[in-house]
Tab-separated table of N, CA and C in Angstrom:
chain	number	residue	atom	x	y	z
T	210	GLY	N	32.031	120.804	-49.244
T	210	GLY	CA	32.948	120.670	-48.143
T	210	GLY	C	33.258	122.002	-47.495
T	211	ILE	N	33.959	121.917	-46.413
T	211	ILE	CA	34.375	123.086	-45.649
T	211	ILE	C	35.820	123.395	-46.008
T	212	SER	N	36.145	124.652	-46.126
T	212	SER	CA	37.525	125.037	-46.409
T	212	SER	C	37.902	126.236	-45.558
T	213	ALA	N	39.083	126.187	-45.013
T	213	ALA	CA	39.611	127.310	-44.244
T	213	ALA	C	41.079	127.451	-44.611
T	214	MET	N	41.439	128.592	-45.127
T	214	MET	CA	42.813	128.842	-45.564
T	214	MET	C	43.535	129.598	-44.478
T	215	PRO	N	44.655	129.183	-44.002
T	215	PRO	CA	45.347	127.922	-44.249
T	215	PRO	C	44.871	126.839	-43.283
T	216	SER	N	45.310	125.632	-43.514
T	216	SER	CA	44.977	124.530	-42.618
T	216	SER	C	45.895	124.582	-41.402
T	217	VAL	N	45.321	124.956	-40.270
T	217	VAL	CA	46.120	125.033	-39.039
T	217	VAL	C	46.457	123.635	-38.537
T	218	HIS	N	45.591	122.663	-38.814
T	218	HIS	CA	45.889	121.283	-38.433
T	218	HIS	C	47.201	120.833	-39.072
T	219	VAL	N	47.318	121.076	-40.357
T	219	VAL	CA	48.520	120.690	-41.093
T	219	VAL	C	49.710	121.527	-40.627
T	220	ALA	N	49.501	122.801	-40.377
T	220	ALA	CA	50.590	123.681	-39.944
T	220	ALA	C	51.168	123.236	-38.606
T	221	VAL	N	50.324	122.855	-37.675
T	221	VAL	CA	50.804	122.429	-36.355
T	221	VAL	C	51.628	121.153	-36.470
T	222	VAL	N	51.168	120.207	-37.284
T	222	VAL	CA	51.924	118.968	-37.453
T	222	VAL	C	53.221	119.234	-38.228
T	223	ALA	N	53.207	120.184	-39.154
T	223	ALA	CA	54.439	120.562	-39.853
T	223	ALA	C	55.453	121.133	-38.856
T	224	LEU	N	54.981	121.928	-37.902
T	224	LEU	CA	55.879	122.437	-36.861
T	224	LEU	C	56.430	121.295	-36.010
T	225	LEU	N	55.606	120.294	-35.737
T	225	LEU	CA	56.063	119.123	-34.996
T	225	LEU	C	57.184	118.420	-35.751
T	226	VAL	N	57.020	118.252	-37.053
T	226	VAL	CA	58.056	117.608	-37.873
T	226	VAL	C	59.358	118.403	-37.795
T	227	LEU	N	59.269	119.715	-37.902
T	227	LEU	CA	60.469	120.554	-37.810
T	227	LEU	C	61.106	120.466	-36.426
T	228	ALA	N	60.287	120.362	-35.392
T	228	ALA	CA	60.808	120.340	-34.027
T	228	ALA	C	61.517	119.036	-33.680
T	229	VAL	N	61.097	117.912	-34.259
T	229	VAL	CA	61.665	116.623	-33.862
T	229	VAL	C	62.748	116.115	-34.807
T	230	ARG	N	63.171	116.932	-35.745
T	230	ARG	CA	64.191	116.494	-36.704
T	230	ARG	C	65.448	115.970	-36.037
T	231	SER	N	65.825	116.520	-34.917
T	231	SER	CA	67.083	116.137	-34.276
T	231	SER	C	66.913	115.030	-33.232
T	232	TYR	N	65.733	114.447	-33.123
T	232	TYR	CA	65.497	113.411	-32.122
T	232	TYR	C	65.677	111.999	-32.656
T	233	GLY	N	66.197	111.849	-33.842
T	233	GLY	CA	66.459	110.533	-34.412
T	233	GLY	C	65.521	110.219	-35.569
T	234	ARG	N	65.943	109.234	-36.341
T	234	ARG	CA	65.200	108.885	-37.558
T	234	ARG	C	63.817	108.325	-37.270
T	235	LEU	N	63.699	107.518	-36.233
T	235	LEU	CA	62.415	106.893	-35.933
T	235	LEU	C	61.370	107.931	-35.520
T	236	VAL	N	61.762	108.849	-34.670
T	236	VAL	CA	60.840	109.902	-34.230
T	236	VAL	C	60.486	110.808	-35.406
T	237	PHE	N	61.488	111.149	-36.202
T	237	PHE	CA	61.238	111.984	-37.380
T	237	PHE	C	60.297	111.281	-38.355
T	238	ALA	N	60.528	109.988	-38.590
T	238	ALA	CA	59.665	109.230	-39.505
T	238	ALA	C	58.232	109.161	-38.983
T	239	ALA	N	58.074	108.977	-37.682
T	239	ALA	CA	56.732	108.933	-37.090
T	239	ALA	C	56.026	110.277	-37.248
T	240	ALA	N	56.748	111.363	-37.018
T	240	ALA	CA	56.167	112.698	-37.169
T	240	ALA	C	55.814	112.967	-38.627
T	241	LEU	N	56.668	112.550	-39.531
T	241	LEU	CA	56.402	112.727	-40.957
T	241	LEU	C	55.179	111.913	-41.393
T	242	PHE	N	55.043	110.697	-40.862
T	242	PHE	CA	53.868	109.874	-41.149
T	242	PHE	C	52.598	110.554	-40.634
T	243	LEU	N	52.661	111.089	-39.422
T	243	LEU	CA	51.515	111.807	-38.863
T	243	LEU	C	51.162	113.010	-39.733
T	244	TYR	N	52.169	113.739	-40.176
T	244	TYR	CA	51.955	114.888	-41.060
T	244	TYR	C	51.216	114.470	-42.325
T	245	MET	N	51.687	113.394	-42.939
T	245	MET	CA	51.048	112.936	-44.176
T	245	MET	C	49.605	112.504	-43.927
T	246	MET	N	49.366	111.823	-42.816
T	246	MET	CA	48.005	111.365	-42.512
T	246	MET	C	47.060	112.547	-42.258
T	247	VAL	N	47.532	113.560	-41.544
T	247	VAL	CA	46.705	114.733	-41.280
T	247	VAL	C	46.444	115.488	-42.569
T	248	PHE	N	47.484	115.644	-43.393
T	248	PHE	CA	47.331	116.352	-44.669
T	248	PHE	C	46.315	115.632	-45.553
T	249	VAL	N	46.539	114.348	-45.789
T	249	VAL	CA	45.647	113.569	-46.653
T	249	VAL	C	44.255	113.473	-46.044
T	250	GLY	N	44.190	113.247	-44.738
T	250	GLY	CA	42.901	113.126	-44.071
T	250	GLY	C	42.079	114.399	-44.137
T	251	SER	N	42.712	115.530	-43.989
T	251	SER	CA	41.962	116.784	-44.025
T	251	SER	C	41.365	117.043	-45.406
T	252	VAL	N	42.071	116.601	-46.452
T	252	VAL	CA	41.543	116.749	-47.809
T	252	VAL	C	40.480	115.681	-48.075
T	253	HIS	N	40.793	114.451	-47.719
T	253	HIS	CA	39.885	113.330	-47.990
T	253	HIS	C	38.546	113.500	-47.270
T	254	LEU	N	38.575	114.006	-46.062
T	254	LEU	CA	37.341	114.196	-45.300
T	254	LEU	C	36.583	115.461	-45.692
T	255	GLY	N	37.167	116.254	-46.573
T	255	GLY	CA	36.478	117.422	-47.099
T	255	GLY	C	36.592	118.673	-46.248
T	256	TRP	N	37.506	118.690	-45.292
T	256	TRP	CA	37.666	119.873	-44.447
T	256	TRP	C	38.517	120.932	-45.122
T	257	HIS	N	39.449	120.506	-45.978
T	257	HIS	CA	40.367	121.444	-46.632
T	257	HIS	C	40.615	121.036	-48.068
T	258	TYR	N	41.035	122.024	-48.861
T	258	TYR	CA	41.582	121.757	-50.180
T	258	TYR	C	43.076	121.506	-50.026
T	259	VAL	N	43.691	120.924	-51.047
T	259	VAL	CA	45.136	120.678	-51.002
T	259	VAL	C	45.891	121.989	-50.805
T	260	SER	N	45.446	123.043	-51.470
T	260	SER	CA	46.128	124.338	-51.355
T	260	SER	C	46.126	124.856	-49.916
T	261	ASP	N	45.092	124.537	-49.133
T	261	ASP	CA	45.054	124.957	-47.726
T	261	ASP	C	46.201	124.318	-46.940
T	262	GLY	N	46.453	123.027	-47.197
T	262	GLY	CA	47.549	122.335	-46.518
T	262	GLY	C	48.903	122.845	-46.950
T	263	ILE	N	49.028	123.153	-48.241
T	263	ILE	CA	50.301	123.675	-48.747
T	263	ILE	C	50.597	125.035	-48.126
T	264	VAL	N	49.595	125.899	-48.067
T	264	VAL	CA	49.784	127.226	-47.475
T	264	VAL	C	50.067	127.102	-45.969
T	265	GLY	N	49.379	126.185	-45.296
T	265	GLY	CA	49.631	125.959	-43.875
T	265	GLY	C	51.054	125.488	-43.621
T	266	THR	N	51.529	124.566	-44.459
T	266	THR	CA	52.905	124.069	-44.331
T	266	THR	C	53.912	125.181	-44.600
T	267	ALA	N	53.682	125.940	-45.651
T	267	ALA	CA	54.593	127.045	-45.978
T	267	ALA	C	54.609	128.080	-44.852
T	268	GLY	N	53.448	128.386	-44.305
T	268	GLY	CA	53.383	129.334	-43.189
T	268	GLY	C	54.129	128.831	-41.966
T	269	ALA	N	53.997	127.539	-41.685
T	269	ALA	CA	54.719	126.960	-40.552
T	269	ALA	C	56.220	127.046	-40.755
T	270	MET	N	56.662	126.785	-41.983
T	270	MET	CA	58.094	126.850	-42.276
T	270	MET	C	58.622	128.278	-42.159
T	271	VAL	N	57.837	129.243	-42.602
T	271	VAL	CA	58.235	130.645	-42.477
T	271	VAL	C	58.321	131.045	-41.008
T	272	LEU	N	57.311	130.669	-40.231
T	272	LEU	CA	57.337	130.987	-38.789
T	272	LEU	C	58.514	130.312	-38.089
T	273	TRP	N	58.813	129.073	-38.469
T	273	TRP	CA	59.950	128.358	-37.879
T	273	TRP	C	61.250	129.108	-38.173
T	274	ARG	N	61.394	129.581	-39.401
T	274	ARG	CA	62.613	130.295	-39.794
T	274	ARG	C	62.714	131.648	-39.081
T	275	LEU	N	61.578	132.348	-38.969
T	275	LEU	CA	61.579	133.663	-38.310
T	275	LEU	C	61.877	133.557	-36.819
T	276	THR	N	61.483	132.457	-36.200
T	276	THR	CA	61.691	132.305	-34.755
T	276	THR	C	62.949	131.498	-34.445
T	277	ARG	N	63.764	131.257	-35.443
T	277	ARG	CA	64.984	130.460	-35.243
T	277	ARG	C	65.895	131.002	-34.141
T	278	PRO	N	66.157	132.315	-34.069
T	278	PRO	CA	67.007	132.803	-32.976
T	278	PRO	C	66.433	132.486	-31.594
T	279	ALA	N	65.134	132.627	-31.437
T	279	ALA	CA	64.512	132.306	-30.142
T	279	ALA	C	64.579	130.806	-29.870
T	280	ASN	N	64.422	129.989	-30.905
T	280	ASN	CA	64.513	128.536	-30.738
T	280	ASN	C	65.899	128.130	-30.275
T	281	ARG	N	66.914	128.694	-30.902
T	281	ARG	CA	68.291	128.348	-30.538
T	281	ARG	C	68.625	128.789	-29.117
T	282	ALA	N	68.076	129.911	-28.685
T	282	ALA	CA	68.332	130.385	-27.325
T	282	ALA	C	67.631	129.512	-26.299
T	283	ALA	N	66.480	128.936	-26.657
T	283	ALA	CA	65.698	128.140	-25.708
T	283	ALA	C	66.212	126.720	-25.572
T	284	VAL	N	66.884	126.175	-26.570
T	284	VAL	CA	67.293	124.772	-26.546
T	284	VAL	C	68.183	124.438	-25.359
T	285	PRO	N	69.245	125.205	-25.053
T	285	PRO	CA	70.054	124.848	-23.885
T	285	PRO	C	69.252	124.868	-22.577
T	286	VAL	N	68.310	125.761	-22.468
T	286	VAL	CA	67.484	125.843	-21.260
T	286	VAL	C	66.568	124.629	-21.173
T	287	LEU	N	65.919	124.276	-22.273
T	287	LEU	CA	64.969	123.167	-22.280
T	287	LEU	C	65.630	121.822	-22.136
T	288	THR	N	66.873	121.676	-22.620
T	288	THR	CA	67.562	120.394	-22.555
T	288	THR	C	68.489	120.293	-21.357
T	289	GLY	N	68.516	121.300	-20.520
T	289	GLY	CA	69.408	121.272	-19.370
T	289	GLY	C	70.858	121.386	-19.771
T	290	GLY	N	71.124	121.959	-20.938
T	290	GLY	CA	72.484	122.143	-21.406
T	290	GLY	C	73.093	120.901	-22.039
T	291	ASP	N	72.313	119.842	-22.261
T	291	ASP	CA	72.818	118.619	-22.855
T	291	ASP	C	73.108	118.848	-24.327
T	292	PRO	N	74.368	118.847	-24.753
T	292	PRO	CA	74.703	119.151	-26.144
T	292	PRO	C	74.160	118.129	-27.138
T	293	GLN	N	73.913	116.892	-26.706
T	293	GLN	CA	73.396	115.870	-27.631
T	293	GLN	C	71.960	116.168	-28.031
T	294	LEU	N	71.214	116.880	-27.207
T	294	LEU	CA	69.829	117.190	-27.515
T	294	LEU	C	69.665	118.534	-28.211
T	295	GLN	N	70.747	119.279	-28.341
T	295	GLN	CA	70.658	120.587	-28.990
T	295	GLN	C	70.599	120.431	-30.488
T	296	GLN	N	69.869	121.342	-31.112
T	296	GLN	CA	69.736	121.308	-32.574
T	296	GLN	C	71.024	121.747	-33.227
T	297	SER	N	71.259	121.205	-34.413
T	297	SER	CA	72.456	121.623	-35.161
T	297	SER	C	72.109	122.753	-36.088
């Protein structure tokens, strides 16, 4: 099989899961389902090892945490100042 450390496919979907957490349970559940399918699919199809997905997820979480100040500053601009759409 092919392996590339880390799995960027998994990392991008992990970022999607982090981004939609505040959009409701249904959207979050759909994103989480997509994450699981991409993670399992990338291993099952032989493109990545499990460790590649774990490292990709961890990297996405680290990047999300490091860019948190920029994310918080952008939310009012992107949502038009709507407090219901702002992250907690």
